[in-house]
PDB file of C-alpha atoms in Angstrom:
ATOM      1  CA  UNK A 237       0.000   0.000   0.000  1.00  0.00           C
ATOM      2  CA  UNK A 238       2.776   2.427   0.868  1.00  0.00           C
ATOM      3  CA  UNK A 239       4.463   1.616  -2.445  1.00  0.00           C
ATOM      4  CA  UNK A 240       1.201   2.233  -4.347  1.00  0.00           C
ATOM      5  CA  UNK A 241       0.646   5.556  -2.551  1.00  0.00           C
ATOM      6  CA  UNK A 242       4.158   6.575  -3.384  1.00  0.00           C
ATOM      7  CA  UNK A 243       3.596   5.737  -7.015  1.00  0.00           C
ATOM      8  CA  UNK A 244       0.260   7.627  -7.133  1.00  0.00           C
ATOM      9  CA  UNK A 245       1.709  10.771  -5.588  1.00  0.00           C
ATOM     10  CA  UNK A 246       2.141  13.449  -8.318  1.00  0.00           C
ATOM     11  CA  UNK A 247       5.606  14.798  -8.792  1.00  0.00           C
ATOM     12  CA  UNK A 248       6.429  18.090  -7.124  1.00  0.00           C
ATOM     13  CA  UNK A 249       6.198  21.097  -9.460  1.00  0.00           C
ATOM     14  CA  UNK A 250       9.542  22.486 -10.552  1.00  0.00           C
ATOM     15  CA  UNK A 251      10.780  25.404  -8.557  1.00  0.00           C
ATOM     16  CA  UNK A 252      10.349  28.667 -10.380  1.00  0.00           C
ATOM     17  CA  UNK A 253      13.423  30.671 -10.820  1.00  0.00           C
ATOM     18  CA  UNK A 254      13.184  34.140  -9.457  1.00  0.00           C
ATOM     19  CA  UNK A 255      12.959  36.576 -12.352  1.00  0.00           C
ATOM     20  CA  UNK A 256      16.026  38.726 -12.552  1.00  0.00           C
ATOM     21  CA  UNK A 257      15.435  42.458 -12.247  1.00  0.00           C
ATOM     22  CA  UNK A 258      18.401  43.207 -14.494  1.00  0.00           C
ATOM     23  CA  UNK A 259      16.559  42.844 -17.847  1.00  0.00           C
ATOM     24  CA  UNK A 260      13.867  45.247 -16.653  1.00  0.00           C
ATOM     25  CA  UNK A 261      16.418  47.792 -15.503  1.00  0.00           C
ATOM     26  CA  UNK A 262      18.697  47.422 -18.496  1.00  0.00           C
ATOM     27  CA  UNK A 263      16.999  50.130 -20.675  1.00  0.00           C
ATOM     28  CA  UNK A 264      17.218  52.632 -17.833  1.00  0.00           C
ATOM     29  CA  UNK A 265      20.851  51.764 -17.184  1.00  0.00           C
ATOM     30  CA  UNK A 266      21.660  52.292 -20.856  1.00  0.00           C
ATOM     31  CA  UNK A 267      20.076  55.735 -21.072  1.00  0.00           C
ATOM     32  CA  UNK A 268      21.298  56.816 -17.610  1.00  0.00           C
ATOM     33  CA  UNK A 269      24.611  58.376 -18.817  1.00  0.00           C
ATOM     34  CA  UNK A 270      22.892  60.489 -21.479  1.00  0.00           C
ATOM     35  CA  UNK A 271      20.078  61.428 -19.074  1.00  0.00           C
ATOM     36  CA  UNK A 272      22.532  62.497 -16.367  1.00  0.00           C
ATOM     37  CA  UNK A 273      24.528  64.499 -18.897  1.00  0.00           C
ATOM     38  CA  UNK A 274      21.408  66.310 -20.150  1.00  0.00           C
ATOM     39  CA  UNK A 275      20.259  66.892 -16.576  1.00  0.00           C
ATOM     40  CA  UNK A 276      23.604  68.458 -15.766  1.00  0.00           C
ATOM     41  CA  UNK A 277      23.498  70.757 -18.786  1.00  0.00           C
ATOM     42  CA  UNK A 278      19.919  71.818 -17.994  1.00  0.00           C
ATOM     43  CA  UNK A 279      19.703  71.759 -14.206  1.00  0.00           C
ATOM     44  CA  UNK A 280      23.022  73.432 -13.416  1.00  0.00           C
ATOM     45  CA  UNK A 281      22.385  76.636 -15.453  1.00  0.00           C
ATOM     46  CA  UNK A 282      18.845  76.927 -14.104  1.00  0.00           C
ATOM     47  CA  UNK A 283      19.924  76.482 -10.487  1.00  0.00           C
ATOM     48  CA  UNK A 284      22.837  78.877 -11.054  1.00  0.00           C
ATOM     49  CA  UNK A 285      20.463  81.573 -12.283  1.00  0.00           C
ATOM     50  CA  UNK A 286      18.257  81.131  -9.212  1.00  0.00           C
ATOM     51  CA  UNK A 287      21.334  81.303  -6.982  1.00  0.00           C
ATOM     52  CA  UNK A 288      22.826  84.426  -8.558  1.00  0.00           C
ATOM     53  CA  UNK A 289      19.439  86.154  -8.539  1.00  0.00           C
ATOM     54  CA  UNK A 290      19.843  86.377  -4.771  1.00  0.00           C
ATOM     55  CA  UNK A 291      23.370  87.760  -5.018  1.00  0.00           C
ATOM     56  CA  UNK A 292      25.089  91.026  -5.831  1.00  0.00           C
ATOM     57  CA  UNK A 293      27.534  89.741  -8.417  1.00  0.00           C
ATOM     58  CA  UNK A 294      29.540  92.074 -10.624  1.00  0.00           C
ATOM     59  CA  UNK A 295      33.078  90.950 -11.566  1.00  0.00           C
ATOM     60  CA  UNK A 296      34.106  94.573 -12.159  1.00  0.00           C
ATOM     61  CA  UNK A 297      33.096  95.522  -8.597  1.00  0.00           C
ATOM     62  CA  UNK A 298      34.091  92.540  -6.432  1.00  0.00           C
ATOM     63  CA  UNK A 299      33.972  94.563  -3.197  1.00  0.00           C
ATOM     64  CA  UNK A 300      30.185  94.815  -3.563  1.00  0.00           C
ATOM     65  CA  UNK A 301      29.580  91.113  -4.211  1.00  0.00           C
ATOM     66  CA  UNK A 302      27.643  89.142  -1.635  1.00  0.00           C
ATOM     67  CA  UNK A 303      24.231  87.927  -0.576  1.00  0.00           C
ATOM     68  CA  UNK A 304      21.481  90.372  -1.515  1.00  0.00           C
ATOM     69  CA  UNK A 305      18.344  88.435  -0.661  1.00  0.00           C
ATOM     70  CA  UNK A 306      15.342  89.777  -2.526  1.00  0.00           C
ATOM     71  CA  UNK A 307      16.853  93.223  -3.151  1.00  0.00           C
ATOM     72  CA  UNK A 308      17.278  92.519  -6.872  1.00  0.00           C
ATOM     73  CA  UNK A 309      13.598  91.611  -7.202  1.00  0.00           C
ATOM     74  CA  UNK A 310      12.562  94.672  -5.216  1.00  0.00           C
ATOM     75  CA  UNK A 311      14.648  96.787  -7.564  1.00  0.00           C
ATOM     76  CA  UNK A 312      12.933  95.234 -10.593  1.00  0.00           C
ATOM     77  CA  UNK A 313       9.396  96.081  -9.514  1.00  0.00           C
ATOM     78  CA  UNK A 314       9.983  99.400  -7.740  1.00  0.00           C
ATOM     79  CA  UNK A 315      13.063 101.113  -9.177  1.00  0.00           C
ATOM     80  CA  UNK A 316      13.592  99.927 -12.755  1.00  0.00           C
ATOM     81  CA  UNK A 317      11.425 101.757 -15.329  1.00  0.00           C
ATOM     82  CA  UNK A 318      13.014  99.838 -18.214  1.00  0.00           C
ATOM     83  CA  UNK A 319      11.654  96.504 -16.964  1.00  0.00           C
ATOM     84  CA  UNK A 320       8.008  97.370 -17.622  1.00  0.00           C
ATOM     85  CA  UNK A 321       8.816  99.053 -20.948  1.00  0.00           C
ATOM     86  CA  UNK A 322      10.765  96.043 -22.235  1.00  0.00           C
ATOM     87  CA  UNK A 323       8.113  93.638 -20.959  1.00  0.00           C
ATOM     88  CA  UNK A 324       5.351  95.544 -22.779  1.00  0.00           C
ATOM     89  CA  UNK A 325       7.372  95.618 -25.986  1.00  0.00           C
ATOM     90  CA  UNK A 326       8.107  91.895 -25.635  1.00  0.00           C
ATOM     91  CA  UNK A 327       4.387  91.167 -25.382  1.00  0.00           C
ATOM     92  CA  UNK A 328       3.711  93.362 -28.418  1.00  0.00           C
ATOM     93  CA  UNK A 329       6.505  91.700 -30.385  1.00  0.00           C
ATOM     94  CA  UNK A 330       5.294  88.179 -29.554  1.00  0.00           C
ATOM     95  CA  UNK A 331       1.635  88.929 -30.280  1.00  0.00           C
ATOM     96  CA  UNK A 332       2.271  90.556 -33.673  1.00  0.00           C
ATOM     97  CA  UNK A 333       4.968  88.138 -34.806  1.00  0.00           C
ATOM     98  CA  UNK A 334       3.233  84.914 -33.814  1.00  0.00           C
ATOM     99  CA  UNK A 335      -0.120  86.079 -35.158  1.00  0.00           C
ATOM    100  CA  UNK A 336       1.278  87.038 -38.560  1.00  0.00           C
ATOM    101  CA  UNK A 337       3.500  83.954 -38.775  1.00  0.00           C
ATOM    102  CA  UNK A 338       0.540  81.698 -38.028  1.00  0.00           C
ATOM    103  CA  UNK A 339      -1.650  83.403 -40.620  1.00  0.00           C
ATOM    104  CA  UNK A 340       0.937  83.331 -43.418  1.00  0.00           C
ATOM    105  CA  UNK A 341       2.203  79.887 -42.428  1.00  0.00           C
ATOM    106  CA  UNK A 342      -1.301  78.437 -42.592  1.00  0.00           C
ATOM    107  CA  UNK A 343      -1.855  80.017 -45.996  1.00  0.00           C
ATOM    108  CA  UNK A 344       1.444  78.657 -47.331  1.00  0.00           C
ATOM    109  CA  UNK A 345       0.725  75.182 -45.953  1.00  0.00           C
ATOM    110  CA  UNK A 346      -2.663  75.120 -47.675  1.00  0.00           C
ATOM    111  CA  UNK A 347      -1.061  76.220 -50.963  1.00  0.00           C
ATOM    112  CA  UNK A 348       1.817  73.732 -51.028  1.00  0.00           C
ATOM    113  CA  UNK A 349      -0.554  70.960 -49.916  1.00  0.00           C
ATOM    114  CA  UNK A 350      -2.274  71.202 -53.309  1.00  0.00           C
ATOM    115  CA  UNK A 351      -1.156  69.223 -56.343  1.00  0.00           C
ATOM    116  CA  UNK A 352       0.603  71.358 -58.964  1.00  0.00           C
ATOM    117  CA  UNK A 353       3.592  71.207 -61.269  1.00  0.00           C
ATOM    118  CA  UNK A 354       6.854  71.854 -59.430  1.00  0.00           C
ATOM    119  CA  UNK A 355       5.345  71.261 -55.983  1.00  0.00           C
ATOM    120  CA  UNK A 356       8.564  69.745 -54.608  1.00  0.00           C
ATOM    121  CA  UNK A 357      10.582  72.783 -55.687  1.00  0.00           C
ATOM    122  CA  UNK A 358       7.927  75.107 -54.299  1.00  0.00           C
ATOM    123  CA  UNK A 359       8.025  73.373 -50.922  1.00  0.00           C
ATOM    124  CA  UNK A 360      11.823  73.567 -50.824  1.00  0.00           C
ATOM    125  CA  UNK A 361      11.753  77.311 -51.544  1.00  0.00           C
ATOM    126  CA  UNK A 362       9.058  77.905 -48.920  1.00  0.00           C
ATOM    127  CA  UNK A 363      10.867  75.983 -46.200  1.00  0.00           C
ATOM    128  CA  UNK A 364      14.434  77.125 -46.978  1.00  0.00           C
ATOM    129  CA  UNK A 365      14.435  80.313 -44.820  1.00  0.00           C
ATOM    130  CA  UNK A 366      13.912  78.170 -41.712  1.00  0.00           C
ATOM    131  CA  UNK A 367      17.352  76.611 -42.280  1.00  0.00           C
ATOM    132  CA  UNK A 368      19.045  80.019 -42.053  1.00  0.00           C
ATOM    133  CA  UNK A 369      20.427  81.033 -38.648  1.00  0.00           C
ATOM    134  CA  UNK A 370      19.131  84.088 -36.845  1.00  0.00           C
ATOM    135  CA  UNK A 371      22.391  86.026 -37.111  1.00  0.00           C
ATOM    136  CA  UNK A 372      22.683  85.303 -40.839  1.00  0.00           C
ATOM    137  CA  UNK A 373      19.052  86.342 -41.297  1.00  0.00           C
ATOM    138  CA  UNK A 374      19.847  89.606 -39.537  1.00  0.00           C
ATOM    139  CA  UNK A 375      22.898  90.173 -41.751  1.00  0.00           C
ATOM    140  CA  UNK A 376      20.809  89.609 -44.882  1.00  0.00           C
ATOM    141  CA  UNK A 377      18.168  92.118 -43.807  1.00  0.00           C
ATOM    142  CA  UNK A 378      20.732  94.663 -42.622  1.00  0.00           C
ATOM    143  CA  UNK A 379      22.058  94.672 -46.178  1.00  0.00           C
ATOM    144  CA  UNK A 380      18.531  94.900 -47.597  1.00  0.00           C
ATOM    145  CA  UNK A 381      17.712  97.849 -45.324  1.00  0.00           C
ATOM    146  CA  UNK A 382      21.016  99.633 -46.020  1.00  0.00           C
ATOM    147  CA  UNK A 383      20.289 103.244 -46.951  1.00  0.00           C
ATOM    148  CA  UNK A 384      22.965 103.304 -49.672  1.00  0.00           C
ATOM    149  CA  UNK A 385      22.631  99.911 -51.352  1.00  0.00           C
ATOM    150  CA  UNK A 386      19.387  98.418 -50.068  1.00  0.00           C
ATOM    151  CA  UNK A 387      15.681  98.578 -50.758  1.00  0.00           C
ATOM    152  CA  UNK A 388      15.287 102.265 -50.005  1.00  0.00           C
ATOM    153  CA  UNK A 389      17.897 103.148 -52.662  1.00  0.00           C
ATOM    154  CA  UNK A 390      15.980 101.276 -55.369  1.00  0.00           C
ATOM    155  CA  UNK A 391      12.674 102.772 -54.212  1.00  0.00           C
ATOM    156  CA  UNK A 392      14.219 106.240 -54.394  1.00  0.00           C
ATOM    157  CA  UNK A 393      15.429 105.490 -57.932  1.00  0.00           C
ATOM    158  CA  UNK A 394      11.790 104.795 -58.848  1.00  0.00           C
ATOM    159  CA  UNK A 395      10.639 108.027 -57.247  1.00  0.00           C
ATOM    160  CA  UNK A 396       9.278 106.426 -54.061  1.00  0.00           C
ATOM    161  CA  UNK A 397      10.734 108.016 -50.945  1.00  0.00           C
ATOM    162  CA  UNK A 398      14.029 109.825 -50.525  1.00  0.00           C
ATOM    163  CA  UNK A 399      17.673 108.860 -50.754  1.00  0.00           C
ATOM    164  CA  UNK A 400      19.583 108.076 -47.561  1.00  0.00           C
ATOM    165  CA  UNK A 401      16.543 106.946 -45.578  1.00  0.00           C
ATOM    166  CA  UNK A 402      17.276 104.201 -43.037  1.00  0.00           C
ATOM    167  CA  UNK A 403      14.218 102.303 -41.845  1.00  0.00           C
ATOM    168  CA  UNK A 404      16.168 100.806 -38.942  1.00  0.00           C
ATOM    169  CA  UNK A 405      17.101 104.240 -37.590  1.00  0.00           C
ATOM    170  CA  UNK A 406      13.603 105.727 -37.663  1.00  0.00           C
ATOM    171  CA  UNK A 407      11.361 105.067 -34.665  1.00  0.00           C
ATOM    172  CA  UNK A 408       8.269 105.047 -36.901  1.00  0.00           C
ATOM    173  CA  UNK A 409       9.567 102.357 -39.287  1.00  0.00           C
ATOM    174  CA  UNK A 410      11.967 100.222 -37.250  1.00  0.00           C
ATOM    175  CA  UNK A 411       9.248  98.008 -35.757  1.00  0.00           C
ATOM    176  CA  UNK A 412       7.576  97.091 -39.101  1.00  0.00           C
ATOM    177  CA  UNK A 413      11.033  96.558 -40.634  1.00  0.00           C
ATOM    178  CA  UNK A 414      12.039  94.173 -37.839  1.00  0.00           C
ATOM    179  CA  UNK A 415       8.680  92.381 -38.081  1.00  0.00           C
ATOM    180  CA  UNK A 416       9.153  91.725 -41.812  1.00  0.00           C
ATOM    181  CA  UNK A 417      12.694  90.417 -41.280  1.00  0.00           C
ATOM    182  CA  UNK A 418      11.588  87.932 -38.629  1.00  0.00           C
ATOM    183  CA  UNK A 419       8.522  86.923 -40.635  1.00  0.00           C
ATOM    184  CA  UNK A 420      10.782  85.764 -43.462  1.00  0.00           C
ATOM    185  CA  UNK A 421      12.377  83.217 -41.159  1.00  0.00           C
ATOM    186  CA  UNK A 422       9.438  82.357 -38.880  1.00  0.00           C
ATOM    187  CA  UNK A 423       6.648  81.676 -41.376  1.00  0.00           C
ATOM    188  CA  UNK A 424       8.208  78.400 -42.686  1.00  0.00           C
ATOM    189  CA  UNK A 425       8.122  76.962 -39.146  1.00  0.00           C
ATOM    190  CA  UNK A 426       4.331  77.120 -39.069  1.00  0.00           C
ATOM    191  CA  UNK A 427       4.087  75.991 -42.691  1.00  0.00           C
ATOM    192  CA  UNK A 428       6.154  72.862 -42.004  1.00  0.00           C
ATOM    193  CA  UNK A 429       4.199  71.752 -38.929  1.00  0.00           C
ATOM    194  CA  UNK A 430       0.788  72.548 -40.377  1.00  0.00           C
ATOM    195  CA  UNK A 431       1.577  70.851 -43.690  1.00  0.00           C
ATOM    196  CA  UNK A 432       2.653  67.686 -41.860  1.00  0.00           C
ATOM    197  CA  UNK A 433      -0.706  67.611 -40.073  1.00  0.00           C
ATOM    198  CA  UNK A 434      -2.667  68.490 -43.217  1.00  0.00           C
ATOM    199  CA  UNK A 435      -1.376  65.403 -44.995  1.00  0.00           C
ATOM    200  CA  UNK A 436      -2.951  63.178 -42.350  1.00  0.00           C
ATOM    201  CA  UNK A 437      -6.487  64.455 -43.023  1.00  0.00           C
ATOM    202  CA  UNK A 438      -8.549  61.790 -44.764  1.00  0.00           C
ATOM    203  CA  UNK A 439      -9.740  62.760 -48.244  1.00  0.00           C
ATOM    204  CA  UNK A 440     -12.974  60.887 -47.547  1.00  0.00           C
ATOM    205  CA  UNK A 441     -14.073  63.704 -45.232  1.00  0.00           C
ATOM    206  CA  UNK A 442     -13.748  66.293 -47.985  1.00  0.00           C
ATOM    207  CA  UNK A 443     -15.461  64.054 -50.539  1.00  0.00           C
ATOM    208  CA  UNK A 444     -18.368  63.484 -48.175  1.00  0.00           C
ATOM    209  CA  UNK A 445     -18.611  67.226 -47.538  1.00  0.00           C
ATOM    210  CA  UNK A 446     -18.662  67.934 -51.285  1.00  0.00           C
ATOM    211  CA  UNK A 447     -21.464  65.420 -51.728  1.00  0.00           C
ATOM    212  CA  UNK A 448     -23.413  67.231 -49.013  1.00  0.00           C
ATOM    213  CA  UNK A 449     -22.879  70.524 -50.837  1.00  0.00           C
ATOM    214  CA  UNK A 450     -20.412  72.109 -48.415  1.00  0.00           C
ATOM    215  CA  UNK A 451     -18.438  75.031 -49.814  1.00  0.00           C
ATOM    216  CA  UNK A 452     -14.646  75.295 -49.660  1.00  0.00           C
ATOM    217  CA  UNK A 453     -14.874  77.682 -46.719  1.00  0.00           C
ATOM    218  CA  UNK A 454     -17.168  75.343 -44.776  1.00  0.00           C
ATOM    219  CA  UNK A 455     -14.820  72.426 -45.464  1.00  0.00           C
ATOM    220  CA  UNK A 456     -11.922  74.490 -44.160  1.00  0.00           C
ATOM    221  CA  UNK A 457     -13.850  75.663 -41.106  1.00  0.00           C
ATOM    222  CA  UNK A 458     -15.459  72.376 -40.081  1.00  0.00           C
ATOM    223  CA  UNK A 459     -12.865  69.818 -41.241  1.00  0.00           C
ATOM    224  CA  UNK A 460      -9.419  71.374 -41.670  1.00  0.00           C
ATOM    225  CA  UNK A 461      -9.276  73.726 -38.685  1.00  0.00           C
ATOM    226  CA  UNK A 462     -10.590  71.219 -36.094  1.00  0.00           C
ATOM    227  CA  UNK A 463      -8.054  68.681 -37.331  1.00  0.00           C
ATOM    228  CA  UNK A 464      -5.231  71.243 -37.074  1.00  0.00           C
ATOM    229  CA  UNK A 465      -6.218  72.403 -33.593  1.00  0.00           C
ATOM    230  CA  UNK A 466      -3.481  70.651 -31.598  1.00  0.00           C
ATOM    231  CA  UNK A 467      -0.800  71.393 -34.199  1.00  0.00           C
ATOM    232  CA  UNK A 468      -1.704  75.100 -34.161  1.00  0.00           C
ATOM    233  CA  UNK A 469      -1.780  75.263 -30.362  1.00  0.00           C
ATOM    234  CA  UNK A 470       1.580  73.527 -29.971  1.00  0.00           C
ATOM    235  CA  UNK A 471       3.346  75.436 -32.750  1.00  0.00           C
ATOM    236  CA  UNK A 472       1.950  78.748 -31.501  1.00  0.00           C
ATOM    237  CA  UNK A 473       3.136  78.065 -27.965  1.00  0.00           C
ATOM    238  CA  UNK A 474       6.617  77.008 -29.080  1.00  0.00           C
ATOM    239  CA  UNK A 475       6.979  79.968 -31.402  1.00  0.00           C
ATOM    240  CA  UNK A 476       5.719  82.402 -28.742  1.00  0.00           C
ATOM    241  CA  UNK A 477       8.380  81.180 -26.307  1.00  0.00           C
ATOM    242  CA  UNK A 478      11.071  81.435 -28.992  1.00  0.00           C
ATOM    243  CA  UNK A 479       9.976  84.905 -30.059  1.00  0.00           C
ATOM    244  CA  UNK A 480       9.887  86.086 -26.453  1.00  0.00           C
ATOM    245  CA  UNK A 481      13.474  84.861 -26.036  1.00  0.00           C
ATOM    246  CA  UNK A 482      14.552  86.254 -29.410  1.00  0.00           C
ATOM    247  CA  UNK A 483      17.855  88.053 -28.961  1.00  0.00           C
ATOM    248  CA  UNK A 484      20.027  87.313 -31.993  1.00  0.00           C
ATOM    249  CA  UNK A 485      17.879  88.973 -34.668  1.00  0.00           C
ATOM    250  CA  UNK A 486      17.016  92.162 -32.798  1.00  0.00           C
ATOM    251  CA  UNK A 487      20.515  92.486 -31.346  1.00  0.00           C
ATOM    252  CA  UNK A 488      22.113  92.253 -34.790  1.00  0.00           C
ATOM    253  CA  UNK A 489      19.409  94.176 -36.638  1.00  0.00           C
ATOM    254  CA  UNK A 490      18.721  97.114 -34.313  1.00  0.00           C
ATOM    255  CA  UNK A 491      20.721  96.587 -31.122  1.00  0.00           C
ATOM    256  CA  UNK A 492      17.528  97.449 -29.240  1.00  0.00           C
ATOM    257  CA  UNK A 493      17.361 100.907 -30.791  1.00  0.00           C
ATOM    258  CA  UNK A 494      16.703 103.477 -31.846  1.00  0.00           C
ATOM    259  CA  UNK A 495      16.336 105.008 -28.386  1.00  0.00           C
ATOM    260  CA  UNK A 496      15.531 101.591 -26.924  1.00  0.00           C
ATOM    261  CA  UNK A 497      12.269 101.254 -28.857  1.00  0.00           C
ATOM    262  CA  UNK A 498      12.996  97.648 -29.923  1.00  0.00           C
ATOM    263  CA  UNK A 499      14.495  96.369 -26.662  1.00  0.00           C
ATOM    264  CA  UNK A 500      12.798  93.190 -25.495  1.00  0.00           C
ATOM    265  CA  UNK A 501      13.152  91.822 -21.975  1.00  0.00           C
ATOM    266  CA  UNK A 502      15.684  89.114 -22.988  1.00  0.00           C
ATOM    267  CA  UNK A 503      17.694  91.716 -24.906  1.00  0.00           C
ATOM    268  CA  UNK A 504      17.640  93.954 -21.825  1.00  0.00           C
ATOM    269  CA  UNK A 505      18.875  90.982 -19.776  1.00  0.00           C
ATOM    270  CA  UNK A 506      21.686  90.376 -22.270  1.00  0.00           C
ATOM    271  CA  UNK A 507      22.745  94.021 -22.162  1.00  0.00           C
ATOM    272  CA  UNK A 508      22.624  94.062 -18.352  1.00  0.00           C
ATOM    273  CA  UNK A 509      24.809  90.984 -18.037  1.00  0.00           C
ATOM    274  CA  UNK A 510      27.216  91.336 -20.971  1.00  0.00           C
ATOM    275  CA  UNK A 511      27.599  95.112 -21.192  1.00  0.00           C
ATOM    276  CA  UNK A 512      27.008  96.213 -17.589  1.00  0.00           C
ATOM    277  CA  UNK A 513      28.435  92.989 -16.022  1.00  0.00           C
ATOM    278  CA  UNK A 514      25.625  93.045 -13.450  1.00  0.00           C
ATOM    279  CA  UNK A 515      25.048  89.300 -13.428  1.00  0.00           C
ATOM    280  CA  UNK A 516      23.112  89.251 -10.167  1.00  0.00           C
ATOM    281  CA  UNK A 517      20.480  91.674 -11.389  1.00  0.00           C
ATOM    282  CA  UNK A 518      20.384  89.993 -14.824  1.00  0.00           C
ATOM    283  CA  UNK A 519      19.766  86.649 -13.105  1.00  0.00           C
ATOM    284  CA  UNK A 520      16.856  88.158 -11.187  1.00  0.00           C
ATOM    285  CA  UNK A 521      15.414  89.502 -14.446  1.00  0.00           C
ATOM    286  CA  UNK A 522      15.827  86.043 -15.989  1.00  0.00           C
ATOM    287  CA  UNK A 523      14.011  84.440 -13.070  1.00  0.00           C
ATOM    288  CA  UNK A 524      11.103  86.853 -13.449  1.00  0.00           C
ATOM    289  CA  UNK A 525      10.991  86.165 -17.210  1.00  0.00           C
ATOM    290  CA  UNK A 526      10.969  82.418 -16.519  1.00  0.00           C
ATOM    291  CA  UNK A 527       8.029  82.724 -14.123  1.00  0.00           C
ATOM    292  CA  UNK A 528       6.120  84.898 -16.607  1.00  0.00           C
ATOM    293  CA  UNK A 529       6.658  82.403 -19.445  1.00  0.00           C
ATOM    294  CA  UNK A 530       5.705  79.440 -17.260  1.00  0.00           C
ATOM    295  CA  UNK A 531       2.504  81.118 -16.051  1.00  0.00           C
ATOM    296  CA  UNK A 532       1.455  82.248 -19.536  1.00  0.00           C
ATOM    297  CA  UNK A 533       2.170  78.812 -21.013  1.00  0.00           C
ATOM    298  CA  UNK A 534       0.057  77.041 -18.376  1.00  0.00           C
ATOM    299  CA  UNK A 535      -2.830  79.482 -18.838  1.00  0.00           C
ATOM    300  CA  UNK A 536      -2.638  79.176 -22.634  1.00  0.00           C
ATOM    301  CA  UNK A 537      -2.674  75.368 -22.573  1.00  0.00           C
ATOM    302  CA  UNK A 538      -5.557  75.378 -20.080  1.00  0.00           C
ATOM    303  CA  UNK A 539      -7.688  77.831 -22.045  1.00  0.00           C
ATOM    304  CA  UNK A 540      -6.952  76.205 -25.410  1.00  0.00           C
ATOM    305  CA  UNK A 541      -7.770  72.713 -24.050  1.00  0.00           C
ATOM    306  CA  UNK A 542      -4.701  71.208 -25.732  1.00  0.00           C
ATOM    307  CA  UNK A 543      -5.096  67.476 -26.304  1.00  0.00           C
ATOM    308  CA  UNK A 544      -8.865  67.570 -25.817  1.00  0.00           C
ATOM    309  CA  UNK A 545     -11.608  66.660 -28.233  1.00  0.00           C
ATOM    310  CA  UNK A 546     -11.354  68.260 -31.672  1.00  0.00           C
TER     311      UNK A 546
END
């Protein structure tokens, strides 16, 4: 009986090996060096700015360096008249630039999305200004706006305007001139992103709308725009941040002049740190600009309902 019971007893299940945690951690271990390197390049400058914003730090006046607390921030909001002026101009610059770039970029994307002879060449010409750096763009437009050899000279030859007029030196024309120069480079950014999203719209939607008798405008309003909602929101936000931080074009084109009329807040920060060597105060201005951008970005994404239903 004991032998029979022993024979009938099922064999013990094999012991399961404990799964090693190494395969699960391997992807994280592989990307850890690059992640730590990026974190160092991003976190260290940000933390340094926050640190120096609480300091009086001017290499040309080392005897005054030391902990300042919130004195730099108090100076910004109570003693510095240029802060509010540059902030207002920055808002004006961003609003006009981003609005015009979106409008022209959307129009260009709709045009190059059509089928026509030479479409590939047309797209290349439309997108090429985006590959040009900001400083090179500024150099191109400085030459175009030159009073002796630029646009104004040729207009004067045709009897339009006077010789020797410099649009970049006149307070009434410098802002439109700077807007046009930045539009040339910024419009392709919107055109590229919007065109990429346009190509994912199903043609069946337009065919069904045509069968129902919808006009071109109604198709654009009820099919194209809702589909482009997230692309427009994201591209507008990115471009607004970039335009707010735009230093290279305005610095090379106008230097913030004439009479400081084209000085944005980032350009004011650059002049304060590089020219005046007041790095503590410039860091405080940078911190305030960072908070303003963060707040505006959060409000914009909340109001636009980014990622919601189209």
